[in-house]
Each structure stands twice: as structure tokens, then as C-alpha cells.
Amino acid sequence: MIYQRPYTLVLKCPAVNPYVYLASRDTTGGNQLPQLTSTLDCDTIFLRLTFKISGEVFMNKLKEAALDYAEQGWPIFPCRADKTPYVKHGVLEATTNLDTIEEWWDEWPRANIALDVAGAGMMVIDLDPGHDIEELKKNVGGLPDTNLEASTPRGGRHLFYSIGEKEIISPSASKLAPHVDVRSFNSYVLLFPSKTADGSYKWTGEGKPHFRTDEMVRLCNTGRDKHKDRDEWIIEPDLQDNVALAIEWLKTSAKIAIEGQGGDNMAYATAAHMKSFGISKELAFDLIWDHWNPRCVPPWGADEAEHLETKIENGYQYNTSPPGNVTPGYKAAKSAAMFKPVVKKVGEEGHEWTAGRFRAVDRQGMKGIAPPSWLIKDFIPSEGHVLMVGAPGTFKTFLAIDIAMSIATGCGFDKTTRWPDVMESGPVLFAAGEGRSNFTSRIRAWEKTHFFGQEVNNFRLMDPVPNITEDLDAFIECALQASPKGYALTVIDTVGRAMQGANENAQEHASAFTAMVQAIQYSLGGAVLCLHHTKKDDKTSYRGSGVFEGDADTLINVERPGKEELVSLTMGKQKDAPEWEKPRFVKLTEVKLSLDPPIKSLVAMMPKKDEKPAKKIIVTDKGKDVSLDIIEEAALDFLRSNKLKEYSNNALAEAVATDPRIGIASQQLGKTWLKRLREDNETALARCWFRSKGRWRYSE
């Protein structure tokens, strides 16, 4: 059993005579004391004793389970009923230290138990309601049965799989299949006996987790989908000029494999790039063996040739780019083939036709259209074009760094992080048109604040910004060299830099910028976030043609009221989801990196409650002005003073209406203002609303 001691008493006592000490502390009403299982020869010992008693349980069941998990080497930390962490840095503070866990659950006795999945050496496939298990099995090439499994409150399942030592599995949402999430690196799941408003987590299988499959790792860690042309040879393989280019690259520029430093992955990446040179799989082995292998440390031996051949096979099978895409002849061949219609089967009976950037699908094929997926929920679509607009001095670059680093790390766990709903992590490319020399300090400050000072390896900085008047091939090739599997997000800072030499007000030039964004999405995968300036004489309007807004999937306006380091973000457009109903606020905080020489930078954070602008003022029928903050405070005060009771919405409204600070009838309070507060996830009062019951109850 994973959780196998229903009641345990943990005592810290003098080591003189544990039995005498226990007898003096016996509050069981005559219950027989259990047998002492172990002692330590020291001044103080900890006794962990198991027994059942009638009446009150000695130890909190959640606390006991947390200690049990930690003893198995599973790092855990406390979470609220809404799954948000109690501790500041969330999963980064997960621990197996029993003293720390004791302190946490003494402070928050009803806290749920969150597991640092990767820290426990595992990945979790999270099957949400509505998933199709057969589709998942098909996508991952088979799903082995695992003996460690749990049910979730909403009727889903958690399938636990073990992973290799120091192996990184990127978390994701609906990447393997619709309604199927992955939790591992920098992510967590709740464990039995945790509860939410929807119900409880329960173990349905408590054996040894099955080891993950290679295909799971590949799909989870691929930063972009396979290119639609990845297996279509539009140039002849092994052309003499291309072979010469490949040999030169293998001899001089290709990164070598070093034993103990990811040699297998480097062999895979080398093979994948050989395909991009237009080299056939059969010739690739000979060229790699003759020109690349002697440079490796140490070279692969004759007895390892078969293993190397397997890596080359995988490189060709899973390479995400079209064959020959880095060769001079590919572009011409691609242009010739671009307008040739291609038909492919979708599902059992559907069909899709593509010609260039156009595609058509029949009614049966429409069933295969995937639902929208997100990098950041309701903000950045997984393959979206996002335009962020603000005047100079609104900290757009700092905001973009925060968004990019959150996606690079999957940082949806930190209460100080502005973006709690990071759905998918992956490599990030930041194309900077200005301020390159300042980026190191900005990134270090973010890592220090949000990542415990650890370096974020999924971040790539590139300059300058690509320009619409130049060939994009060099930019794409350089980006893929830095991350062969592509990117989850590319940032263009700024649109103005990309438009130098062009007319922002001209529709054809703005459309050329859109075409460049589409080319980046096509070649690198993922979403593109573009930073743009407002007009000098009108801070509410962006510069240039209306095409910029019209072609974007998402439009975000950034404003900085006054000179405070607080900015508001409002959503002007969202193609695949409702627009935000109200602004979101970000606080820029100064972080000192060193005193001599003095180095400091700003970091985007979630503002504290008293740092946000006051909520809407309500004019009551008694001539008084009442803010939502006052209504929330009155409701919290009442619920806090009646912690063990539950209230209907009407009952709470009647209680709040009696507060002398409130001059609003209970009916209006309940129907309008309490409803608004409970639907705002940023309010403390929202945590006290239990939707499944339709009741209010105090919750920290």
C-alpha cells in the first residue's frame, strides 16, 4: 500500500525511557500503548507509532499521508482545495524533509498533498473527462499498463510512469491527445487523500509504475508538431553539391557527442540535420561514421555501430523538418511544388486538400479538426499570432521576458508569477532588436526571483530581429541550429525593428509582416508574440495599418497609469476564447544581483492586493460609495468567524448586508456583487465558494 498507516502518533521525546514518557503523555483513555518499533542512541528520539483508538484521531490524516509519501522519497508540498500552493515557490519547494512537512501541516492542517512528479522520478499522464483512450494509444504507439494509478475528483485518471535518472519530460496540455495532459518537469499532481470541491483523489492501483516508453518522451519533448512535409522528398536525394555541404558541416560545424553529456541525443540531432541536407538515410550512416564520428569523445567503436545506426534511424523517423530544407535547391523546388494540390485522408472517411497556404476539408474530415490548445490558458494559443501593444516605458520587453520564461520552465506553480495557467512548456526564442547587452541581467533577475537562481536552459536569445525586406532563411537556419526541434514560442521585439525600411502604414507592407510571422510559425512551430508601439500622439492606438490587428489572433494592450511600476493588460481581441472581462495587472519589482559592481534589474510579478487599483466603486441607494473590496472584506470577516458552517448565497448576502459599512440590499448583494466576487479567481473570497455544493464556507 502506498498510504498504509491510518493513524500514527509522532512524538519527539527524551531518550531516557520512551515507555515512561509515553505513559505520562497517554491521553487515549486507557488504550493499550503500542509496541516501540525502533530506538536511537541519542539525546532525543522521534517515535512513529501506529495504532487505532476510538474517538478523536491523534494525527491529521493528511499530515500522516504526507509524511508517508516523503518517507518513500516523494517530494511533496501543501496546496489549497483549488490546487494553488500554500508555499511561495510551489513545486520548487517540494521536499522529503519530515521536519519541514510537520511544520507545513501544523500551519495548514487541511492542506492537500501535492507531489513534485519529476522529483519523484516519474511522469503522469492525466486523463481528463472526455478523453479517448484509443486515440491516445494510437498517438503514442501503445500505452503500457502501469501498476500505479489514481482516480481524480471529476472522474479522470492519473497514470504514473517512471522515468530515467535526471530525465526531463516537458509538461503539456492536450498535446498527446485531446483532454490528455502530461505532468512531470516543474509540475505536480494531488495525491490521496486530498480533496477538492469536486471530490477526492483515490488510489486505484498501488504497485510499481511501468517505465515510460521512448515515444512518450519524444512526443512530450518535441517543441513543435511534425512538419506536414517532413517525409516528402521534393529534391533528389544525395545530390553531389548537397553531399559536399553535409561533409563540410560534419567535419567543422556539427556539435560532437561527448560521453556522459547526452551523446545519444547529439547523434540523433546530427542524423536529423543530415536529412535536412537532403542525404538519404543509407548514405547518412557512412558520412557520419567517416567524418563526424572521429571527432566525438570518444568515437563510437565498431561494437557500437549498430547502436549508432539505431540513433540515425530515429533521427530520420522523427525529424520534424522536410528533407533538404537547408539546401540551396530546396527553396526553388518548394516554390514549384507549392501550388500543386495535395489530398490526404483524415480519420476513417474524411479528406483534406492543401495547395500552398490554403486548405479545404470535407464534412467527415471536420471531425478531425483539433480543439484550440494553449501555451497560457485563455491568453496565448499554442500556434497563435499575438500582438502586444504599448507606449514606450510600459515595460513590454520585461513582460515578454516573463511570459517567455514562464513557458520555457512551465512555471504555473508560483504565487508570485503572473501566469498561473501555463499549459505547455518548451523552448523559447527571443529575437531582440534592442537592448541585447541588458538581457543577461534581466534573465538572471527572473531566475533569481522565480526559479531559485537556477539557469533556464530552454531559453534562446537571438539578434537582430528579422526584417520583412530580407530573406528569412538565415534566421530560420540559425534558430534551428540552436534548437533543432523548434520552439513553443518566438518573441519579436519589436514590430518596428522588423519593418525598418518599410512603411508601417502601407497595407502591403503590414501584410508582408504577417507573412513573415506565418513563415516563422511554419518553420519553427509554436506561437509568435510580437511587441508593438502605440502612436506618439495617441497612447490608445497602435502605429501603422489596421492589418496588424486584423491578422493577429490575440491583441493585448499594455498601459502604465502614472509613473508607478504597475501596468495593466487588457485584451482587445481573442480569436479562440472569450476576451478577458477585466484588466490583469503586473507589478515590476527591482531585484539586486550584485553590489560591486552594482547590478540590478526589474522582474514582473503578481502585485499584492493593496498594490492593485481599487476595485469598482458602487454607489448605493443610501448615498454612500462602497467598493468591492469592502464587500469582500465583510464577507470574509463573517465566514472567518463561522469557519465550520456553510451558507447559501442568499444567507451570506443577508449577513453581509447587516455590516454598517454596506448600504446595499441583500438581494442586490447576492445576485450581483457576491456573484462577481466568487467568479473572480484572483479574490480571496472566490476560494470560499464551493461550486459543486453551491455553498459558501471559509477556506484559507
XYZ file of C-alpha atoms in Angstrom:
700
model
C 0.000 0.000 0.000
C 1.203 3.492 -0.776
C -0.631 5.026 2.145
C -0.783 2.299 4.734
C -0.857 3.727 8.281
C -4.331 5.065 9.074
C -3.401 6.587 12.448
C 0.095 7.423 13.566
C 1.429 9.293 16.581
C 4.746 11.064 16.100
C 6.410 12.247 19.314
C 9.704 13.985 19.988
C 10.764 12.874 23.447
C 13.769 12.465 25.752
C 15.582 9.198 25.098
C 15.828 8.231 28.779
C 12.824 5.940 28.794
C 10.381 6.207 25.912
C 7.783 3.984 27.576
C 7.667 6.114 30.704
C 7.408 9.227 28.553
C 4.563 7.745 26.527
C 2.701 6.709 29.636
C 2.947 10.240 31.011
C 1.536 11.564 27.745
C -1.226 8.959 27.334
C -4.498 10.697 26.530
C -6.170 7.687 24.953
C -8.322 6.975 27.956
C -6.710 3.688 28.837
C -5.941 2.442 25.367
C -3.077 -0.002 25.327
C 0.189 1.587 24.227
C 1.690 0.097 21.064
C 4.986 -1.679 20.772
C 8.037 0.511 20.211
C 9.492 -0.486 16.844
C 12.871 1.270 16.999
C 15.063 3.447 19.194
C 18.089 5.626 18.565
C 21.101 6.103 20.819
C 20.969 9.898 21.124
C 19.664 12.639 23.417
C 16.344 12.909 21.627
C 14.432 10.410 19.527
C 11.404 10.573 17.286
C 8.787 7.868 17.849
C 6.494 6.995 14.947
C 3.831 4.684 16.371
C 0.795 3.145 14.722
C -2.425 2.276 16.498
C -6.188 2.682 16.342
C -8.241 4.379 19.012
C -11.873 5.254 19.447
C -12.844 8.916 19.362
C -10.551 11.666 18.158
C -7.619 10.774 15.907
C -4.219 11.840 17.237
C -2.801 12.983 13.887
C -4.278 14.744 10.916
C -4.867 12.146 8.194
C -3.445 14.443 5.501
C -0.340 15.152 7.536
C 0.241 11.470 8.143
C -0.126 10.657 4.456
C 2.274 13.479 3.559
C 4.883 12.043 5.906
C 4.378 8.572 4.454
C 4.936 9.804 0.908
C 8.059 11.714 1.953
C 9.490 8.606 3.613
C 9.219 6.872 0.231
C 11.359 9.610 -1.305
C 8.492 11.500 -2.922
C 8.963 15.310 -2.620
C 5.682 16.936 -1.594
C 4.306 20.355 -0.619
C 0.931 21.721 0.611
C -1.846 23.008 -1.665
C -5.257 24.573 -1.192
C -8.550 22.986 -2.232
C -8.341 24.928 -5.523
C -4.922 23.300 -6.198
C -2.911 26.505 -5.703
C 0.185 26.150 -3.481
C 0.368 27.473 0.065
C 4.133 27.925 -0.208
C 5.549 30.832 -2.190
C 7.510 28.902 -4.812
C 5.136 25.992 -5.229
C 6.675 22.827 -6.620
C 10.207 24.235 -6.307
C 9.836 23.958 -2.521
C 8.727 20.309 -2.586
C 10.723 18.294 -0.068
C 11.112 14.970 1.684
C 12.292 16.647 4.904
C 9.958 15.388 7.622
C 10.510 18.373 9.917
C 9.513 20.797 7.161
C 6.445 18.720 6.340
C 5.456 18.633 10.024
C 5.685 22.436 10.162
C 3.655 22.884 6.975
C 0.767 20.701 8.082
C 0.834 22.182 11.572
C 0.329 25.583 9.909
C -2.183 24.345 7.301
C -3.749 21.187 8.773
C -6.292 20.796 5.963
C -3.789 21.303 3.150
C -3.913 18.917 0.214
C -0.805 16.934 -0.717
C 0.927 17.900 -3.968
C 3.627 15.689 -5.483
C 6.632 17.011 -7.409
C 6.203 14.412 -10.142
C 9.666 14.682 -11.711
C 11.297 14.888 -8.279
C 9.775 11.501 -7.526
C 11.295 10.123 -10.735
C 8.023 9.906 -12.632
C 5.732 11.373 -15.256
C 1.944 11.372 -15.009
C -0.467 11.068 -17.907
C -3.547 12.970 -16.749
C -6.696 11.669 -18.443
C -9.434 14.266 -18.108
C -13.126 13.512 -18.690
C -13.830 13.361 -22.418
C -10.521 11.751 -23.392
C -10.353 8.973 -25.982
C -8.030 6.248 -24.708
C -7.839 4.588 -28.122
C -6.756 7.837 -29.771
C -4.084 8.281 -27.097
C -2.786 4.742 -27.625
C -2.621 5.335 -31.352
C -0.752 8.623 -30.945
C 1.885 7.278 -28.543
C 2.337 3.924 -30.245
C 0.741 1.925 -27.446
C 0.122 2.687 -23.801
C 1.591 0.098 -21.421
C -0.427 -0.826 -18.349
C 1.033 0.655 -15.189
C 0.502 -0.590 -11.661
C 0.432 2.885 -10.129
C -2.799 4.709 -10.890
C -5.262 7.092 -9.208
C -8.769 8.376 -9.867
C -9.447 12.123 -9.794
C -12.442 14.002 -8.344
C -14.023 14.766 -11.718
C -13.865 11.186 -12.972
C -10.459 11.316 -14.633
C -7.381 9.123 -14.125
C -3.717 9.682 -13.283
C -1.381 7.107 -14.851
C 2.068 7.138 -13.230
C 5.161 6.051 -15.205
C 8.755 6.008 -14.016
C 11.427 7.892 -15.978
C 15.209 7.785 -16.240
C 17.503 9.456 -13.733
C 17.822 13.218 -14.456
C 15.480 12.781 -17.414
C 13.359 15.840 -18.261
C 9.819 15.334 -19.553
C 8.102 18.572 -20.549
C 4.581 19.087 -19.171
C 1.828 19.773 -21.675
C -1.924 20.085 -22.135
C -3.795 18.133 -24.849
C -0.544 17.562 -26.724
C -0.646 13.759 -26.782
C -4.395 13.790 -27.414
C -7.412 15.988 -26.595
C -8.173 16.076 -22.858
C -4.859 14.369 -22.063
C -2.260 16.329 -20.076
C 1.279 15.414 -19.032
C 2.767 16.306 -15.656
C 6.471 15.875 -14.871
C 9.172 18.574 -15.004
C 8.286 21.510 -12.716
C 4.690 20.303 -12.387
C 2.614 18.491 -9.808
C -0.467 16.389 -9.092
C -2.505 15.966 -5.921
C -2.369 12.676 -4.035
C -4.788 10.679 -1.883
C -6.386 11.651 0.494
C -6.533 15.172 -0.998
C -9.938 16.669 -1.746
C -11.302 19.463 -3.914
C -14.791 20.903 -4.238
C -15.494 18.161 -6.808
C -14.494 15.194 -4.624
C -11.485 13.097 -3.590
C -8.372 11.570 -5.113
C -8.122 7.793 -4.622
C -5.515 5.177 -5.414
C -6.844 2.553 -7.839
C -3.507 0.824 -8.292
C -0.647 0.906 -5.801
C 2.109 -1.146 -7.367
C 5.292 -0.293 -9.202
C 4.916 2.216 -12.059
C 5.753 0.965 -15.540
C 8.785 2.583 -17.184
C 7.840 5.216 -19.773
C 8.190 4.464 -23.484
C 10.586 6.229 -25.858
C 7.657 7.540 -27.899
C 6.172 9.207 -24.809
C 9.440 11.077 -24.270
C 9.753 12.082 -27.901
C 6.208 13.413 -28.181
C 6.320 15.218 -24.832
C 9.650 16.907 -25.541
C 9.044 17.848 -29.172
C 8.711 21.612 -29.233
C 6.639 21.585 -32.382
C 4.498 19.184 -34.400
C 5.993 17.222 -37.233
C 6.223 19.374 -40.329
C 3.482 18.399 -42.755
C 6.155 17.875 -45.448
C 8.625 16.029 -43.236
C 8.593 12.827 -45.329
C 8.066 14.381 -48.769
C 11.215 14.494 -50.902
C 10.783 17.353 -53.375
C 14.504 17.298 -54.265
C 16.537 14.319 -55.408
C 18.405 12.620 -52.507
C 22.219 12.645 -52.333
C 22.895 15.364 -54.908
C 26.651 15.913 -55.226
C 26.556 19.533 -54.041
C 24.440 18.623 -51.026
C 26.738 15.748 -50.074
C 29.682 18.163 -50.154
C 27.787 20.604 -47.897
C 26.961 17.811 -45.453
C 30.559 16.567 -45.279
C 31.870 20.092 -44.646
C 29.315 20.530 -41.852
C 30.187 17.166 -40.257
C 33.897 17.958 -40.325
C 33.765 21.509 -38.986
C 30.496 22.805 -37.539
C 28.459 19.868 -36.252
C 28.439 19.577 -32.460
C 30.160 16.384 -31.337
C 28.954 13.662 -28.986
C 30.741 13.566 -25.615
C 30.282 10.515 -23.406
C 28.193 11.302 -20.340
C 26.941 14.573 -21.840
C 23.994 13.489 -23.961
C 25.902 11.635 -26.675
C 22.823 9.723 -27.850
C 20.803 12.904 -28.235
C 23.621 14.541 -30.190
C 23.772 11.564 -32.566
C 20.017 11.837 -33.051
C 20.250 15.582 -33.777
C 23.150 15.064 -36.193
C 21.190 12.464 -38.155
C 18.111 14.696 -38.249
C 20.192 17.505 -39.752
C 21.635 15.154 -42.377
C 18.076 14.650 -43.600
C 17.776 18.433 -43.836
C 20.861 18.374 -46.112
C 18.954 16.063 -48.466
C 21.050 12.989 -47.601
C 19.384 9.576 -47.757
C 19.288 7.502 -44.595
C 21.533 4.849 -46.179
C 24.291 7.316 -47.080
C 23.934 9.244 -43.809
C 25.457 6.446 -41.739
C 28.569 6.270 -43.936
C 29.088 10.042 -43.888
C 28.553 10.294 -40.119
C 30.849 7.343 -39.442
C 33.646 8.676 -41.675
C 33.540 12.424 -40.991
C 31.759 13.057 -37.656
C 32.445 10.015 -35.506
C 36.267 10.512 -35.375
C 35.673 13.932 -33.764
C 33.499 12.512 -30.950
C 34.860 11.961 -27.421
C 35.392 9.041 -27.506
C 34.493 7.897 -31.027
C 31.839 5.192 -31.324
C 33.537 1.783 -31.556
C 32.809 -0.981 -34.040
C 30.785 -2.799 -31.393
C 28.572 0.316 -31.073
C 27.913 0.754 -34.795
C 24.503 -0.884 -34.552
C 23.529 1.415 -31.675
C 24.606 4.467 -33.707
C 22.659 3.154 -36.673
C 19.541 3.000 -34.481
C 20.013 6.642 -33.498
C 20.281 7.600 -37.157
C 17.137 5.598 -37.903
C 15.295 7.509 -35.159
C 16.652 10.814 -36.411
C 15.169 10.194 -39.833
C 11.912 8.798 -38.496
C 11.219 11.610 -36.037
C 12.911 14.560 -37.749
C 10.402 17.417 -37.846
C 11.654 19.247 -40.955
C 11.252 18.462 -44.676
C 14.115 16.619 -46.420
C 16.683 19.004 -47.901
C 15.136 22.110 -46.335
C 18.550 23.779 -45.689
C 19.906 23.249 -49.196
C 20.052 25.942 -51.923
C 17.839 23.931 -54.274
C 15.044 23.326 -51.781
C 13.535 26.806 -51.947
C 13.170 26.680 -55.720
C 11.744 23.167 -55.584
C 9.354 24.196 -52.841
C 8.099 27.166 -54.826
C 7.437 24.903 -57.808
C 5.567 22.382 -55.680
C 3.718 24.900 -53.529
C 0.648 25.243 -55.693
C 0.294 21.582 -56.543
C -2.848 20.356 -54.754
C -2.303 17.510 -52.312
C -5.040 15.352 -50.805
C -4.739 13.290 -47.658
C -7.133 11.139 -45.664
C -8.396 12.420 -42.325
C -9.824 9.876 -39.905
C -11.830 6.974 -41.292
C -13.722 8.716 -44.099
C -12.598 12.365 -44.191
C -10.298 14.154 -46.642
C -8.231 17.345 -46.637
C -6.900 19.169 -49.702
C -3.966 21.609 -49.470
C -2.397 23.936 -52.028
C 0.179 26.396 -50.734
C -1.182 28.016 -47.590
C -4.776 27.084 -48.470
C -6.592 24.005 -47.248
C -10.059 22.543 -47.608
C -11.708 19.752 -45.670
C -14.925 17.821 -46.192
C -17.623 17.277 -43.569
C -16.185 13.986 -42.336
C -12.722 15.500 -42.186
C -14.010 18.295 -39.952
C -14.315 15.728 -37.165
C -10.520 15.555 -37.109
C -10.026 19.287 -36.524
C -8.398 19.579 -33.104
C -9.872 21.949 -30.485
C -7.846 25.067 -29.588
C -4.816 24.416 -27.401
C -2.929 26.909 -25.271
C 0.559 27.790 -24.110
C -1.030 30.022 -21.474
C -4.722 29.341 -20.938
C -7.082 31.921 -22.486
C -4.072 34.076 -23.417
C -1.522 32.645 -25.851
C -2.746 29.967 -28.293
C -0.277 27.154 -28.969
C 0.148 28.228 -32.602
C -1.166 31.774 -32.309
C -0.067 35.191 -33.528
C -0.172 37.522 -30.514
C 0.264 41.298 -30.758
C 1.174 43.167 -27.545
C 0.866 46.945 -27.923
C 2.024 49.655 -25.525
C 3.665 53.049 -25.341
C 7.403 53.338 -24.608
C 8.008 52.861 -20.885
C 5.215 50.310 -20.337
C 7.754 47.517 -19.729
C 6.699 45.465 -22.771
C 10.082 43.726 -23.003
C 10.025 42.789 -19.302
C 6.502 41.420 -19.715
C 7.578 39.419 -22.771
C 10.561 38.009 -20.850
C 8.232 36.950 -18.030
C 5.852 35.256 -20.473
C 8.714 33.577 -22.350
C 10.476 32.325 -19.216
C 7.192 31.036 -17.782
C 6.646 28.965 -20.929
C 10.291 27.836 -21.020
C 10.020 26.494 -17.457
C 6.348 25.583 -17.269
C 6.130 27.965 -14.305
C 2.475 27.758 -13.485
C 3.062 26.979 -9.834
C 4.429 30.150 -8.257
C 2.012 32.518 -6.481
C 4.287 35.441 -7.380
C 4.185 34.519 -11.084
C 1.696 36.464 -13.180
C 0.759 33.471 -15.374
C -0.570 30.584 -13.227
C -2.095 28.683 -16.153
C 0.936 27.676 -18.237
C -0.476 24.697 -20.109
C 2.576 23.651 -22.111
C 6.289 24.290 -21.790
C 9.014 24.169 -24.406
C 11.972 26.017 -25.930
C 11.581 29.772 -26.396
C 13.326 32.038 -28.923
C 13.592 35.750 -28.099
C 14.555 37.878 -31.109
C 15.755 41.203 -29.693
C 16.085 44.319 -31.801
C 17.487 46.429 -28.987
C 18.990 46.164 -25.510
C 20.845 42.880 -26.097
C 23.552 43.782 -23.570
C 20.938 44.120 -20.817
C 19.356 40.725 -21.349
C 21.735 38.726 -19.160
C 20.869 40.737 -16.053
C 17.152 40.633 -16.875
C 17.192 36.864 -17.270
C 19.302 36.388 -14.128
C 16.861 38.525 -12.133
C 13.910 36.423 -13.328
C 15.740 33.193 -12.486
C 16.653 34.503 -9.047
C 13.079 35.553 -8.292
C 11.029 32.765 -9.842
C 13.406 29.820 -10.350
C 15.559 29.688 -7.208
C 18.525 31.059 -9.165
C 18.672 28.016 -11.459
C 19.520 28.641 -15.100
C 16.685 28.183 -17.593
C 18.152 26.079 -20.386
C 15.118 26.296 -22.685
C 15.688 29.994 -23.465
C 17.460 31.212 -26.635
C 18.363 34.866 -27.298
C 18.843 35.918 -30.911
C 19.560 39.195 -32.663
C 18.802 41.153 -34.683
C 15.078 40.903 -35.382
C 14.383 39.509 -38.885
C 13.297 42.155 -41.391
C 10.470 41.813 -43.890
C 12.747 43.119 -46.668
C 15.335 40.329 -46.330
C 15.434 36.576 -46.872
C 14.274 34.731 -43.768
C 16.268 31.531 -44.423
C 19.346 32.539 -42.405
C 17.189 33.429 -39.402
C 15.362 30.071 -39.590
C 18.546 28.046 -40.042
C 20.282 29.756 -37.120
C 17.221 29.252 -34.906
C 17.014 25.547 -35.742
C 20.713 25.089 -35.076
C 20.086 26.464 -31.572
C 17.043 24.209 -31.052
C 16.643 21.511 -33.740
C 13.181 20.525 -32.513
C 11.793 24.035 -32.906
C 10.115 26.322 -30.392
C 6.976 26.647 -28.336
C 7.190 30.461 -28.575
C 9.085 33.022 -30.647
C 9.166 36.654 -29.488
C 9.686 39.505 -31.971
C 10.851 42.663 -30.139
C 9.734 44.875 -31.903
C 7.453 45.102 -34.965
C 9.095 48.456 -35.754
C 12.533 46.830 -35.989
C 11.159 44.162 -38.311
C 9.627 46.912 -40.503
C 12.734 49.105 -40.866
C 12.946 50.334 -44.423
C 9.238 49.660 -44.971
C 6.067 51.682 -44.431
C 4.053 50.552 -41.392
C 1.001 52.392 -42.705
C 1.016 50.575 -46.044
C -1.302 47.595 -46.141
C 1.016 45.585 -48.393
C 3.977 46.065 -46.028
C 1.913 45.180 -42.950
C 0.714 42.077 -44.807
C 4.348 41.214 -45.522
C 4.961 41.278 -41.766
C 2.059 38.838 -41.275
C 3.585 36.604 -43.957
C 6.897 36.651 -42.081
C 5.130 35.628 -38.846
C 3.426 32.761 -40.681
C 6.767 31.635 -42.122
C 8.261 31.573 -38.617
C 5.316 29.534 -37.340
C 5.605 27.199 -40.323
C 9.348 26.595 -39.904
C 9.881 26.837 -36.129
C 6.448 25.796 -34.885
C 4.617 27.257 -31.916
C 3.254 30.742 -31.281
C 4.731 34.143 -32.151
C 4.475 37.086 -29.727
C 5.087 40.460 -31.389
C 5.730 43.681 -29.422
C 4.492 46.897 -30.998
C 4.409 50.616 -30.097
C 1.474 52.987 -29.863
C 1.330 56.287 -31.722
C 3.307 59.172 -30.225
C 0.287 61.461 -30.084
C -2.283 58.810 -29.145
C -1.339 56.272 -26.485
C -4.585 54.347 -27.052
C -3.874 53.473 -30.712
C -1.105 51.397 -32.247
C 1.136 52.532 -35.064
C 0.554 51.575 -38.656
C -2.007 49.750 -40.741
C -5.134 48.082 -39.392
C -3.752 44.854 -40.875
C -1.575 44.397 -37.757
C -4.650 43.994 -35.557
C -6.766 42.274 -38.185
C -4.234 39.490 -38.806
C -3.400 38.833 -35.136
C -5.206 36.077 -33.235
C -4.797 37.892 -29.919
C -4.396 41.598 -29.147
C -3.130 42.822 -25.757
C -2.970 46.492 -24.798
C -0.439 47.493 -22.123
C -0.939 50.687 -20.131
C 1.029 52.244 -17.285
C -1.095 54.582 -15.190
C 1.126 57.298 -13.733
C 4.802 56.653 -13.058
C 4.344 53.632 -10.803
C 5.913 50.347 -11.822
C 2.498 48.783 -12.230
C 0.974 48.048 -15.639
C -2.436 46.857 -16.747
C -3.084 44.420 -19.576
C -6.415 44.473 -21.383
C -7.461 42.102 -24.143
C -8.761 43.748 -27.294
C -9.168 40.539 -29.304
C -9.094 36.781 -28.764
C -9.990 34.514 -31.656
C -10.457 31.174 -29.887
C -11.814 32.150 -26.469
C -13.776 34.903 -24.724
C -11.857 38.120 -24.174
C -10.824 38.969 -20.626
C -13.664 40.685 -18.804
C -11.331 42.935 -16.812
C -7.683 44.066 -16.868
C -4.873 41.959 -15.461
C -2.167 43.754 -13.506
C 1.569 43.144 -13.347
C 3.982 44.684 -10.849
C 7.595 45.330 -11.834
C 9.890 44.798 -8.847
C 13.554 45.740 -8.613
C 15.942 42.845 -7.970
C 19.559 43.418 -6.919
C 22.031 40.987 -8.458
C 25.297 42.338 -7.052
C 26.560 45.285 -5.041
C 30.040 45.651 -6.509
C 29.636 46.430 -9.301
C 26.023 47.412 -8.694
C 23.786 45.339 -10.979
C 20.013 45.308 -10.752
C 17.027 44.668 -12.954
C 13.231 44.600 -12.923
C 11.152 41.441 -12.707
C 7.445 41.039 -13.455
C 5.422 39.697 -10.533
C 1.865 39.316 -9.352
C 1.018 42.531 -7.481
C -0.131 42.319 -3.896
C -3.749 43.076 -3.183
C -3.033 46.565 -1.846
C -0.884 47.360 -4.906
C -3.724 46.911 -7.380
C -6.049 49.769 -8.240
C -9.147 49.798 -6.057
C -11.996 47.695 -7.341
C -15.072 49.277 -8.806
C -16.902 51.788 -6.623
C -20.617 51.096 -6.177
C -23.000 53.961 -5.496
C -25.711 52.718 -3.117
C -29.262 53.919 -2.725
C -28.294 55.461 0.606
C -25.876 57.899 -0.988
C -22.691 56.082 0.112
C -19.853 54.823 -2.061
C -18.927 51.199 -1.387
C -16.075 49.356 -3.141
C -15.990 45.646 -3.914
C -13.004 45.408 -1.572
C -15.238 46.407 1.361
C -17.909 43.878 0.384
C -15.268 41.145 0.095
C -13.760 42.096 3.458
C -17.177 41.996 5.153
C -17.971 38.583 3.662
C -14.591 37.157 4.676
C -14.942 38.524 8.212
C -18.319 36.808 8.580
C -17.167 33.468 7.148
C -13.951 33.572 9.193
C -15.939 33.966 12.388
C -18.067 30.938 11.434
C -15.410 28.650 9.963
C -17.249 25.356 10.399
C -20.559 26.455 8.890
C -21.792 26.541 5.313
C -24.096 29.210 3.896
C -26.255 29.619 0.837
C -25.637 32.658 -1.353
C -28.767 34.352 -0.002
C -27.801 33.669 3.611
C -24.338 35.173 3.161
C -25.816 38.186 1.361
C -28.208 38.795 4.267
C -25.322 38.592 6.757
C -23.108 40.974 4.753
C -25.978 43.456 4.349
C -26.060 43.946 8.143
C -22.492 45.316 8.121
C -22.719 49.065 8.823
C -20.204 49.780 6.028
C -22.577 48.297 3.442
C -25.588 50.168 2.191
C -26.822 47.643 -0.345
C -29.899 45.432 -0.123
C -29.169 41.746 0.405
C -30.949 40.767 -2.824
C -28.675 43.014 -4.921
C -25.630 41.849 -2.963
C -26.358 38.208 -3.669
C -27.382 38.427 -7.293
C -24.738 40.885 -8.471
C -21.787 41.600 -6.209
C -21.186 38.296 -4.398
C -21.626 36.552 -7.741
C -18.981 38.801 -9.301
C -16.540 38.202 -6.436
C -16.910 34.420 -6.486
C -16.291 34.343 -10.256
C -13.063 36.347 -9.901
C -10.382 33.736 -9.210
C -7.993 36.436 -8.022
C -10.107 37.224 -4.954
C -9.700 35.526 -1.596
C -13.473 35.186 -1.393
C -13.561 33.009 -4.530
C -11.749 30.270 -2.582
C -14.669 30.154 -0.150
C -17.233 29.266 -2.829
C -17.756 25.520 -3.305
C -19.359 25.293 -6.711
C -20.333 21.617 -6.537
C -22.396 22.309 -3.411
C -23.488 25.828 -4.260
C -22.460 26.863 -0.755
C -20.112 29.295 0.972
C -17.622 28.098 3.601
C -14.452 29.739 4.878
C -11.260 28.493 3.239
C -7.770 29.913 3.528
